[in-house]
Amino acid sequence: MYINILGSAAGLPSKKRHTQAIILDMVDELNEYFLIDVGEAFQHRLLNTSIKPSKINHIFITHLHGDHIYGLPGFLSSRAHQGGEGKPLKIYGPKGLSEWLTTTFQVSETILNYPVEIVEIEDGSFISIKDVTIEVKTLDHNIESFLYVFKENDQKGALNVLKLKEIGIRPGPIYSEIKDSDTFVHDGIIYDTNDFLGPVIKGRKVCIHGDTRPLQSEVYFDLLKDADCVVHEATFLDHEYEKAYSYYHSEIHDVLSIQKDLRVKHYIFTHISNRYEEEFISNFIKTLPSNVSIAHDYFKYEIARKK
């Protein structure tokens, strides 16, 4: 599982940063990518990666500001000619998303060669995709904006091969059958499969925010606690707390202070204002804790499986 930041700018693009687009790479786990927000020129950024548009089957829009959605119509059109023919795609986002896309395609007379389903969500919505659940939380922005919490289901532990051999079961397809069962029979004896499995492998949790002021509530904190990775906006970096608040955005030190007790393993801050020159950002990064990153375009972070 990887986080790929393909657009890391806030509001306006700069020469080195494009507007918002995040890929949650679940290819090894689910054989697909989850796309979160689709800023302008997203499909151009995609050309510089090995990501296949045909493996983007689910898109999550945090909110309807242009720097998060203006690349969506272009990407949907291009996907129709990049291996997406006939492959269904589902888009989740705030109320108004369906009307905007429908009008855009009607006016431009765009016809897609694959089915698209638009699901307008709200606070508390719960989504299930294969072995991943996604919980939705409303944030504090000047339009409706969402946090998406991606949580892998827990997995059964590894089979204890030596223990199976001890009771006379040799390696083969039966091992998979045993792992998928609650009990199994060998030589007339009924065995509990759990007795032959290692510890449960805990699912990973990734929390990806739309634009927001820093939140402080127990419900919100519970969603973030023990997360493997939190992706949060940091439009402001230089202690400009009041300005961040007045613009419904966040300042990085404020977020880290508020969330200091949540046991988050790693933070990625994105949505960086173009007021900050890259030299300033490079020096600023050196002042941060080792578990905090500031994203740039094409930033990639591996979320290792829990042991």
mmCIF file of C-alpha atoms in Angstrom:
data_model
loop_
_atom_site.group_PDB
_atom_site.id
_atom_site.type_symbol
_atom_site.label_atom_id
_atom_site.label_comp_id
_atom_site.label_asym_id
_atom_site.label_seq_id
_atom_site.Cartn_x
_atom_site.Cartn_y
_atom_site.Cartn_z
ATOM 1 C CA MET A 1 0.000 0.000 0.000
ATOM 2 C CA TYR A 2 1.362 3.393 -1.004
ATOM 3 C CA ILE A 3 0.318 7.030 -0.879
ATOM 4 C CA ASN A 4 1.169 8.916 -4.077
ATOM 5 C CA ILE A 5 0.737 12.688 -4.088
ATOM 6 C CA LEU A 6 0.399 13.819 -7.711
ATOM 7 C CA GLY A 7 -0.722 17.358 -6.880
ATOM 8 C CA SER A 8 0.323 19.161 -3.713
ATOM 9 C CA ALA A 9 -0.551 22.845 -4.258
ATOM 10 C CA ALA A 10 -3.231 24.886 -2.531
ATOM 11 C CA GLY A 11 -5.646 26.808 -4.727
ATOM 12 C CA LEU A 12 -3.339 27.890 -7.537
ATOM 13 C CA PRO A 13 -0.704 25.749 -9.255
ATOM 14 C CA SER A 14 2.924 26.838 -9.334
ATOM 15 C CA LYS A 15 5.765 25.836 -11.642
ATOM 16 C CA LYS A 16 6.612 22.890 -9.385
ATOM 17 C CA ARG A 17 3.264 22.067 -7.783
ATOM 18 C CA HIS A 18 -0.038 21.150 -9.402
ATOM 19 C CA THR A 19 -3.388 21.200 -7.650
ATOM 20 C CA GLN A 20 -4.737 18.399 -5.505
ATOM 21 C CA ALA A 21 -4.647 14.731 -6.477
ATOM 22 C CA ILE A 22 -3.857 11.764 -4.248
ATOM 23 C CA ILE A 23 -3.554 8.099 -5.202
ATOM 24 C CA LEU A 24 -3.968 5.386 -2.586
ATOM 25 C CA ASP A 25 -2.184 2.497 -4.279
ATOM 26 C CA MET A 26 -4.011 -0.729 -3.393
ATOM 27 C CA VAL A 27 -2.821 -2.740 -6.399
ATOM 28 C CA ASP A 28 -1.071 -5.435 -4.346
ATOM 29 C CA GLU A 29 -4.118 -5.772 -2.094
ATOM 30 C CA LEU A 30 -7.115 -5.135 -4.396
ATOM 31 C CA ASN A 31 -5.616 -4.761 -7.901
ATOM 32 C CA GLU A 32 -6.780 -1.154 -8.124
ATOM 33 C CA TYR A 33 -6.016 2.427 -7.192
ATOM 34 C CA PHE A 34 -8.234 4.728 -5.146
ATOM 35 C CA LEU A 35 -8.121 8.315 -6.399
ATOM 36 C CA ILE A 36 -8.833 11.108 -3.923
ATOM 37 C CA ASP A 37 -9.534 14.491 -5.560
ATOM 38 C CA VAL A 38 -8.744 15.312 -9.176
ATOM 39 C CA GLY A 39 -7.185 18.730 -9.577
ATOM 40 C CA GLU A 40 -6.588 20.447 -12.892
ATOM 41 C CA ALA A 41 -4.092 18.650 -15.200
ATOM 42 C CA PHE A 42 -4.294 15.418 -13.200
ATOM 43 C CA GLN A 43 -4.202 13.328 -16.358
ATOM 44 C CA HIS A 44 -0.981 15.069 -17.407
ATOM 45 C CA ARG A 45 0.638 14.168 -14.075
ATOM 46 C CA LEU A 46 -0.526 10.603 -14.544
ATOM 47 C CA LEU A 47 1.518 10.327 -17.740
ATOM 48 C CA ASN A 48 4.703 10.565 -15.669
ATOM 49 C CA THR A 49 3.791 7.506 -13.608
ATOM 50 C CA SER A 50 3.146 3.813 -14.213
ATOM 51 C CA ILE A 51 -0.437 4.131 -12.899
ATOM 52 C CA LYS A 52 -2.987 2.674 -15.306
ATOM 53 C CA PRO A 53 -6.211 4.693 -15.618
ATOM 54 C CA SER A 54 -8.125 1.462 -16.163
ATOM 55 C CA LYS A 55 -7.234 0.414 -12.604
ATOM 56 C CA ILE A 56 -8.784 3.543 -11.120
ATOM 57 C CA ASN A 57 -12.290 2.259 -10.406
ATOM 58 C CA HIS A 58 -13.207 4.373 -7.366
ATOM 59 C CA ILE A 59 -12.814 8.139 -6.969
ATOM 60 C CA PHE A 60 -13.388 10.078 -3.740
ATOM 61 C CA ILE A 61 -13.982 13.834 -3.920
ATOM 62 C CA THR A 62 -13.414 15.666 -0.627
ATOM 63 C CA HIS A 63 -15.195 18.886 -1.682
ATOM 64 C CA LEU A 64 -16.239 20.852 -4.736
ATOM 65 C CA HIS A 65 -13.678 23.654 -4.861
ATOM 66 C CA GLY A 66 -12.074 23.846 -8.288
ATOM 67 C CA ASP A 67 -8.545 22.902 -7.251
ATOM 68 C CA HIS A 68 -9.954 19.525 -6.191
ATOM 69 C CA ILE A 69 -12.288 18.732 -9.123
ATOM 70 C CA TYR A 70 -11.379 20.614 -12.314
ATOM 71 C CA GLY A 71 -9.342 17.676 -13.589
ATOM 72 C CA LEU A 72 -12.200 15.188 -13.208
ATOM 73 C CA PRO A 73 -14.060 15.649 -16.543
ATOM 74 C CA GLY A 74 -10.832 15.419 -18.518
ATOM 75 C CA PHE A 75 -9.676 12.304 -16.711
ATOM 76 C CA LEU A 76 -13.035 10.559 -17.138
ATOM 77 C CA SER A 77 -12.969 11.319 -20.864
ATOM 78 C CA SER A 78 -9.393 10.079 -21.290
ATOM 79 C CA ARG A 79 -10.017 6.897 -19.297
ATOM 80 C CA ALA A 80 -12.497 5.889 -21.995
ATOM 81 C CA HIS A 81 -9.550 5.554 -24.380
ATOM 82 C CA GLN A 82 -6.935 4.219 -21.973
ATOM 83 C CA GLY A 83 -8.167 0.719 -21.232
ATOM 84 C CA GLY A 84 -11.277 1.775 -19.345
ATOM 85 C CA GLU A 85 -13.748 0.615 -21.987
ATOM 86 C CA GLY A 86 -16.634 -1.161 -20.277
ATOM 87 C CA LYS A 87 -15.015 -0.981 -16.831
ATOM 88 C CA PRO A 88 -17.434 0.554 -14.303
ATOM 89 C CA LEU A 89 -16.296 3.521 -12.222
ATOM 90 C CA LYS A 90 -17.826 4.844 -9.021
ATOM 91 C CA ILE A 91 -17.414 8.417 -7.768
ATOM 92 C CA TYR A 92 -18.187 9.488 -4.198
ATOM 93 C CA GLY A 93 -18.520 13.114 -3.151
ATOM 94 C CA PRO A 94 -20.665 15.914 -1.706
ATOM 95 C CA LYS A 95 -24.114 16.933 -2.878
ATOM 96 C CA GLY A 96 -23.849 18.869 -6.147
ATOM 97 C CA LEU A 97 -21.199 16.623 -7.685
ATOM 98 C CA SER A 98 -23.714 14.765 -9.850
ATOM 99 C CA GLU A 99 -25.309 17.970 -11.152
ATOM 100 C CA TRP A 100 -21.919 19.497 -12.004
ATOM 101 C CA LEU A 101 -20.643 16.456 -13.884
ATOM 102 C CA THR A 102 -23.946 15.837 -15.678
ATOM 103 C CA THR A 103 -24.112 19.446 -16.869
ATOM 104 C CA THR A 104 -20.457 19.406 -17.953
ATOM 105 C CA PHE A 105 -20.934 16.300 -20.070
ATOM 106 C CA GLN A 106 -24.231 17.471 -21.524
ATOM 107 C CA VAL A 107 -22.868 20.850 -22.610
ATOM 108 C CA SER A 108 -19.659 19.329 -24.023
ATOM 109 C CA GLU A 109 -21.602 16.412 -25.566
ATOM 110 C CA THR A 110 -19.219 13.944 -23.938
ATOM 111 C CA ILE A 111 -20.182 10.284 -24.083
ATOM 112 C CA LEU A 112 -18.287 7.699 -22.046
ATOM 113 C CA ASN A 113 -17.946 4.059 -23.081
ATOM 114 C CA TYR A 114 -18.159 2.742 -19.523
ATOM 115 C CA PRO A 115 -20.773 3.105 -16.773
ATOM 116 C CA VAL A 116 -20.255 5.793 -14.125
ATOM 117 C CA GLU A 117 -22.142 5.822 -10.839
ATOM 118 C CA ILE A 118 -22.067 8.990 -8.739
ATOM 119 C CA VAL A 119 -22.814 8.532 -5.051
ATOM 120 C CA GLU A 120 -23.445 11.727 -3.090
ATOM 121 C CA ILE A 121 -22.451 11.121 0.518
ATOM 122 C CA GLU A 122 -22.824 12.866 3.866
ATOM 123 C CA ASP A 123 -21.397 12.870 7.363
ATOM 124 C CA GLY A 124 -21.333 9.326 8.714
ATOM 125 C CA SER A 125 -21.613 7.607 5.347
ATOM 126 C CA PHE A 126 -20.058 4.146 5.340
ATOM 127 C CA ILE A 127 -18.636 2.571 2.182
ATOM 128 C CA SER A 128 -17.400 -0.991 1.680
ATOM 129 C CA ILE A 129 -15.135 -1.945 -1.237
ATOM 130 C CA LYS A 130 -13.827 -5.507 -1.216
ATOM 131 C CA ASP A 131 -11.660 -5.809 1.943
ATOM 132 C CA VAL A 132 -11.648 -2.075 2.724
ATOM 133 C CA THR A 133 -14.202 0.048 4.562
ATOM 134 C CA ILE A 134 -14.340 3.826 4.207
ATOM 135 C CA GLU A 135 -15.896 6.066 6.832
ATOM 136 C CA VAL A 136 -16.844 9.683 6.082
ATOM 137 C CA LYS A 137 -16.604 12.659 8.459
ATOM 138 C CA THR A 138 -17.593 16.250 7.754
ATOM 139 C CA LEU A 139 -14.776 18.759 8.288
ATOM 140 C CA ASP A 140 -14.752 22.511 9.040
ATOM 141 C CA HIS A 141 -14.446 24.381 5.730
ATOM 142 C CA ASN A 142 -16.430 27.137 4.035
ATOM 143 C CA ILE A 143 -18.202 24.533 1.891
ATOM 144 C CA GLU A 144 -19.000 20.918 2.702
ATOM 145 C CA SER A 145 -15.696 19.053 2.931
ATOM 146 C CA PHE A 146 -14.986 15.464 3.963
ATOM 147 C CA LEU A 147 -12.433 13.280 5.688
ATOM 148 C CA TYR A 148 -12.187 9.754 4.271
ATOM 149 C CA VAL A 149 -10.926 7.033 6.629
ATOM 150 C CA PHE A 150 -9.746 3.972 4.699
ATOM 151 C CA LYS A 151 -9.509 0.867 6.892
ATOM 152 C CA GLU A 152 -8.380 -2.583 5.791
ATOM 153 C CA ASN A 153 -10.223 -5.515 7.269
ATOM 154 C CA ASP A 154 -8.168 -7.601 9.671
ATOM 155 C CA GLN A 155 -6.725 -10.747 8.098
ATOM 156 C CA LYS A 156 -6.193 -14.226 9.421
ATOM 157 C CA GLY A 157 -2.679 -14.985 10.625
ATOM 158 C CA ALA A 158 -0.246 -17.204 8.734
ATOM 159 C CA LEU A 159 -0.740 -20.949 8.745
ATOM 160 C CA ASN A 160 1.534 -22.867 11.091
ATOM 161 C CA VAL A 161 2.882 -25.287 8.498
ATOM 162 C CA LEU A 162 4.983 -27.267 10.966
ATOM 163 C CA LYS A 163 1.946 -27.913 13.159
ATOM 164 C CA LEU A 164 -0.064 -29.139 10.165
ATOM 165 C CA LYS A 165 2.752 -31.479 9.178
ATOM 166 C CA GLU A 166 2.873 -32.843 12.722
ATOM 167 C CA ILE A 167 -0.704 -34.130 12.360
ATOM 168 C CA GLY A 168 0.109 -35.591 8.942
ATOM 169 C CA ILE A 169 -1.170 -32.956 6.502
ATOM 170 C CA ARG A 170 1.336 -32.414 3.711
ATOM 171 C CA PRO A 171 1.615 -29.129 1.749
ATOM 172 C CA GLY A 172 -0.837 -28.630 -1.093
ATOM 173 C CA PRO A 173 -4.086 -26.931 -2.060
ATOM 174 C CA ILE A 174 -5.624 -28.218 1.162
ATOM 175 C CA TYR A 175 -3.648 -25.566 3.066
ATOM 176 C CA SER A 176 -5.691 -22.807 1.426
ATOM 177 C CA GLU A 177 -8.903 -24.711 2.113
ATOM 178 C CA ILE A 178 -7.964 -25.060 5.780
ATOM 179 C CA LYS A 179 -7.121 -21.357 6.143
ATOM 180 C CA ASP A 180 -10.491 -20.378 4.617
ATOM 181 C CA SER A 181 -12.447 -22.642 6.979
ATOM 182 C CA ASP A 182 -13.420 -22.365 10.644
ATOM 183 C CA THR A 183 -12.806 -26.071 11.269
ATOM 184 C CA PHE A 184 -11.398 -28.970 9.276
ATOM 185 C CA VAL A 185 -11.432 -32.781 9.525
ATOM 186 C CA HIS A 186 -8.352 -35.025 9.320
ATOM 187 C CA ASP A 187 -8.294 -38.753 10.101
ATOM 188 C CA GLY A 188 -11.757 -38.460 11.600
ATOM 189 C CA ILE A 189 -10.753 -35.711 14.015
ATOM 190 C CA ILE A 190 -12.317 -32.209 13.900
ATOM 191 C CA TYR A 191 -9.760 -29.430 14.350
ATOM 192 C CA ASP A 192 -10.254 -25.732 15.082
ATOM 193 C CA THR A 193 -8.465 -23.784 12.353
ATOM 194 C CA ASN A 194 -7.546 -20.989 14.782
ATOM 195 C CA ASP A 195 -5.249 -23.442 16.563
ATOM 196 C CA PHE A 196 -3.131 -23.578 13.410
ATOM 197 C CA LEU A 197 -2.954 -19.864 12.672
ATOM 198 C CA GLY A 198 -0.570 -17.160 13.810
ATOM 199 C CA PRO A 199 -1.719 -13.836 15.305
ATOM 200 C CA VAL A 200 -4.369 -11.857 13.414
ATOM 201 C CA ILE A 201 -2.856 -9.337 10.995
ATOM 202 C CA LYS A 202 -4.370 -5.970 11.858
ATOM 203 C CA GLY A 203 -5.641 -3.914 8.927
ATOM 204 C CA ARG A 204 -3.962 -0.622 8.106
ATOM 205 C CA LYS A 205 -5.749 2.720 8.474
ATOM 206 C CA VAL A 206 -5.241 5.788 6.282
ATOM 207 C CA CYS A 207 -7.062 9.086 6.928
ATOM 208 C CA ILE A 208 -7.213 11.571 4.041
ATOM 209 C CA HIS A 209 -8.592 15.056 4.678
ATOM 210 C CA GLY A 210 -10.166 17.620 2.459
ATOM 211 C CA ASP A 211 -9.640 21.308 3.211
ATOM 212 C CA THR A 212 -10.403 22.153 6.815
ATOM 213 C CA ARG A 213 -9.638 24.039 9.953
ATOM 214 C CA PRO A 214 -8.156 21.732 12.607
ATOM 215 C CA LEU A 215 -10.936 19.760 14.274
ATOM 216 C CA GLN A 216 -11.234 18.984 17.969
ATOM 217 C CA SER A 217 -13.880 16.458 18.919
ATOM 218 C CA GLU A 218 -13.827 12.997 20.459
ATOM 219 C CA VAL A 219 -15.639 11.505 17.449
ATOM 220 C CA TYR A 220 -13.007 12.929 15.128
ATOM 221 C CA PHE A 221 -10.087 11.915 17.362
ATOM 222 C CA ASP A 222 -11.395 8.340 17.556
ATOM 223 C CA LEU A 223 -11.316 8.115 13.763
ATOM 224 C CA LEU A 224 -7.647 9.169 13.665
ATOM 225 C CA LYS A 225 -6.298 7.296 16.685
ATOM 226 C CA ASP A 226 -3.533 4.784 15.846
ATOM 227 C CA ALA A 227 -3.739 5.589 12.135
ATOM 228 C CA ASP A 228 -0.862 4.333 10.022
ATOM 229 C CA CYS A 229 -0.969 7.526 7.978
ATOM 230 C CA VAL A 230 -2.845 10.819 8.183
ATOM 231 C CA VAL A 231 -2.883 13.085 5.134
ATOM 232 C CA HIS A 232 -3.810 16.616 6.182
ATOM 233 C CA GLU A 233 -3.755 20.011 4.549
ATOM 234 C CA ALA A 234 -1.156 22.595 5.598
ATOM 235 C CA THR A 235 -1.976 25.649 3.552
ATOM 236 C CA PHE A 236 -0.074 27.665 6.162
ATOM 237 C CA LEU A 237 3.325 26.676 7.561
ATOM 238 C CA ASP A 238 4.729 29.701 9.352
ATOM 239 C CA HIS A 239 2.655 30.093 12.549
ATOM 240 C CA GLU A 240 -0.073 32.108 10.775
ATOM 241 C CA TYR A 241 -2.826 30.694 12.955
ATOM 242 C CA GLU A 242 -5.321 33.533 12.660
ATOM 243 C CA LYS A 243 -4.987 33.797 8.902
ATOM 244 C CA ALA A 244 -5.434 30.040 8.539
ATOM 245 C CA TYR A 245 -8.557 30.139 10.678
ATOM 246 C CA SER A 246 -10.078 33.072 8.801
ATOM 247 C CA TYR A 247 -9.603 31.262 5.479
ATOM 248 C CA TYR A 248 -10.971 27.941 6.817
ATOM 249 C CA HIS A 249 -7.600 26.249 6.442
ATOM 250 C CA SER A 250 -4.934 24.768 8.711
ATOM 251 C CA GLU A 251 -1.505 25.711 10.004
ATOM 252 C CA ILE A 252 0.856 22.756 10.399
ATOM 253 C CA HIS A 253 2.027 23.363 13.983
ATOM 254 C CA ASP A 254 -1.578 23.777 15.105
ATOM 255 C CA VAL A 255 -2.555 20.400 13.658
ATOM 256 C CA LEU A 256 0.421 18.603 15.188
ATOM 257 C CA SER A 257 -0.233 20.151 18.584
ATOM 258 C CA ILE A 258 -3.936 19.279 18.614
ATOM 259 C CA GLN A 259 -3.304 15.700 17.474
ATOM 260 C CA LYS A 260 -0.172 14.998 19.548
ATOM 261 C CA ASP A 261 -1.816 12.265 21.640
ATOM 262 C CA LEU A 262 -3.451 10.283 18.818
ATOM 263 C CA ARG A 263 -0.499 7.899 18.214
ATOM 264 C CA VAL A 264 -0.483 8.530 14.463
ATOM 265 C CA LYS A 265 2.462 6.718 12.895
ATOM 266 C CA HIS A 266 3.089 9.137 10.041
ATOM 267 C CA TYR A 267 1.755 12.489 8.843
ATOM 268 C CA ILE A 268 1.816 13.761 5.285
ATOM 269 C CA PHE A 269 0.983 17.436 4.852
ATOM 270 C CA THR A 270 -0.124 18.658 1.441
ATOM 271 C CA HIS A 271 -2.158 21.543 -0.076
ATOM 272 C CA ILE A 272 0.812 23.878 0.393
ATOM 273 C CA SER A 273 0.353 27.572 -0.395
ATOM 274 C CA ASN A 274 2.441 28.870 -3.295
ATOM 275 C CA ARG A 275 3.474 31.794 -1.080
ATOM 276 C CA TYR A 276 6.247 29.520 0.235
ATOM 277 C CA GLU A 277 9.306 29.138 -1.955
ATOM 278 C CA GLU A 278 10.737 25.653 -2.320
ATOM 279 C CA GLU A 279 13.949 26.664 -0.547
ATOM 280 C CA PHE A 280 11.932 27.737 2.492
ATOM 281 C CA ILE A 281 10.026 24.422 2.455
ATOM 282 C CA SER A 282 13.258 22.392 2.175
ATOM 283 C CA ASN A 283 14.707 24.128 5.218
ATOM 284 C CA PHE A 284 11.414 23.962 7.090
ATOM 285 C CA ILE A 285 11.206 20.184 6.663
ATOM 286 C CA LYS A 286 14.445 19.828 8.649
ATOM 287 C CA THR A 287 12.692 21.269 11.707
ATOM 288 C CA LEU A 288 9.913 18.652 11.721
ATOM 289 C CA PRO A 289 9.730 15.349 13.618
ATOM 290 C CA SER A 290 10.852 12.254 11.709
ATOM 291 C CA ASN A 291 7.271 10.996 11.362
ATOM 292 C CA VAL A 292 6.116 14.156 9.531
ATOM 293 C CA SER A 293 6.501 14.766 5.793
ATOM 294 C CA ILE A 294 5.595 17.702 3.594
ATOM 295 C CA ALA A 295 4.515 16.435 0.204
ATOM 296 C CA HIS A 296 5.751 17.573 -3.163
ATOM 297 C CA ASP A 297 4.359 16.448 -6.511
ATOM 298 C CA TYR A 298 5.172 12.742 -7.038
ATOM 299 C CA PHE A 299 5.832 12.271 -3.331
ATOM 300 C CA LYS A 300 5.447 8.557 -2.495
ATOM 301 C CA TYR A 301 5.176 6.893 0.892
ATOM 302 C CA GLU A 302 4.874 3.192 1.658
ATOM 303 C CA ILE A 303 2.423 2.157 4.372
ATOM 304 C CA ALA A 304 3.956 -1.058 5.614
ATOM 305 C CA ARG A 305 1.779 -3.952 6.712
ATOM 306 C CA LYS A 306 1.374 -4.215 10.450
ATOM 307 C CA LYS A 307 3.254 -7.007 12.175
#
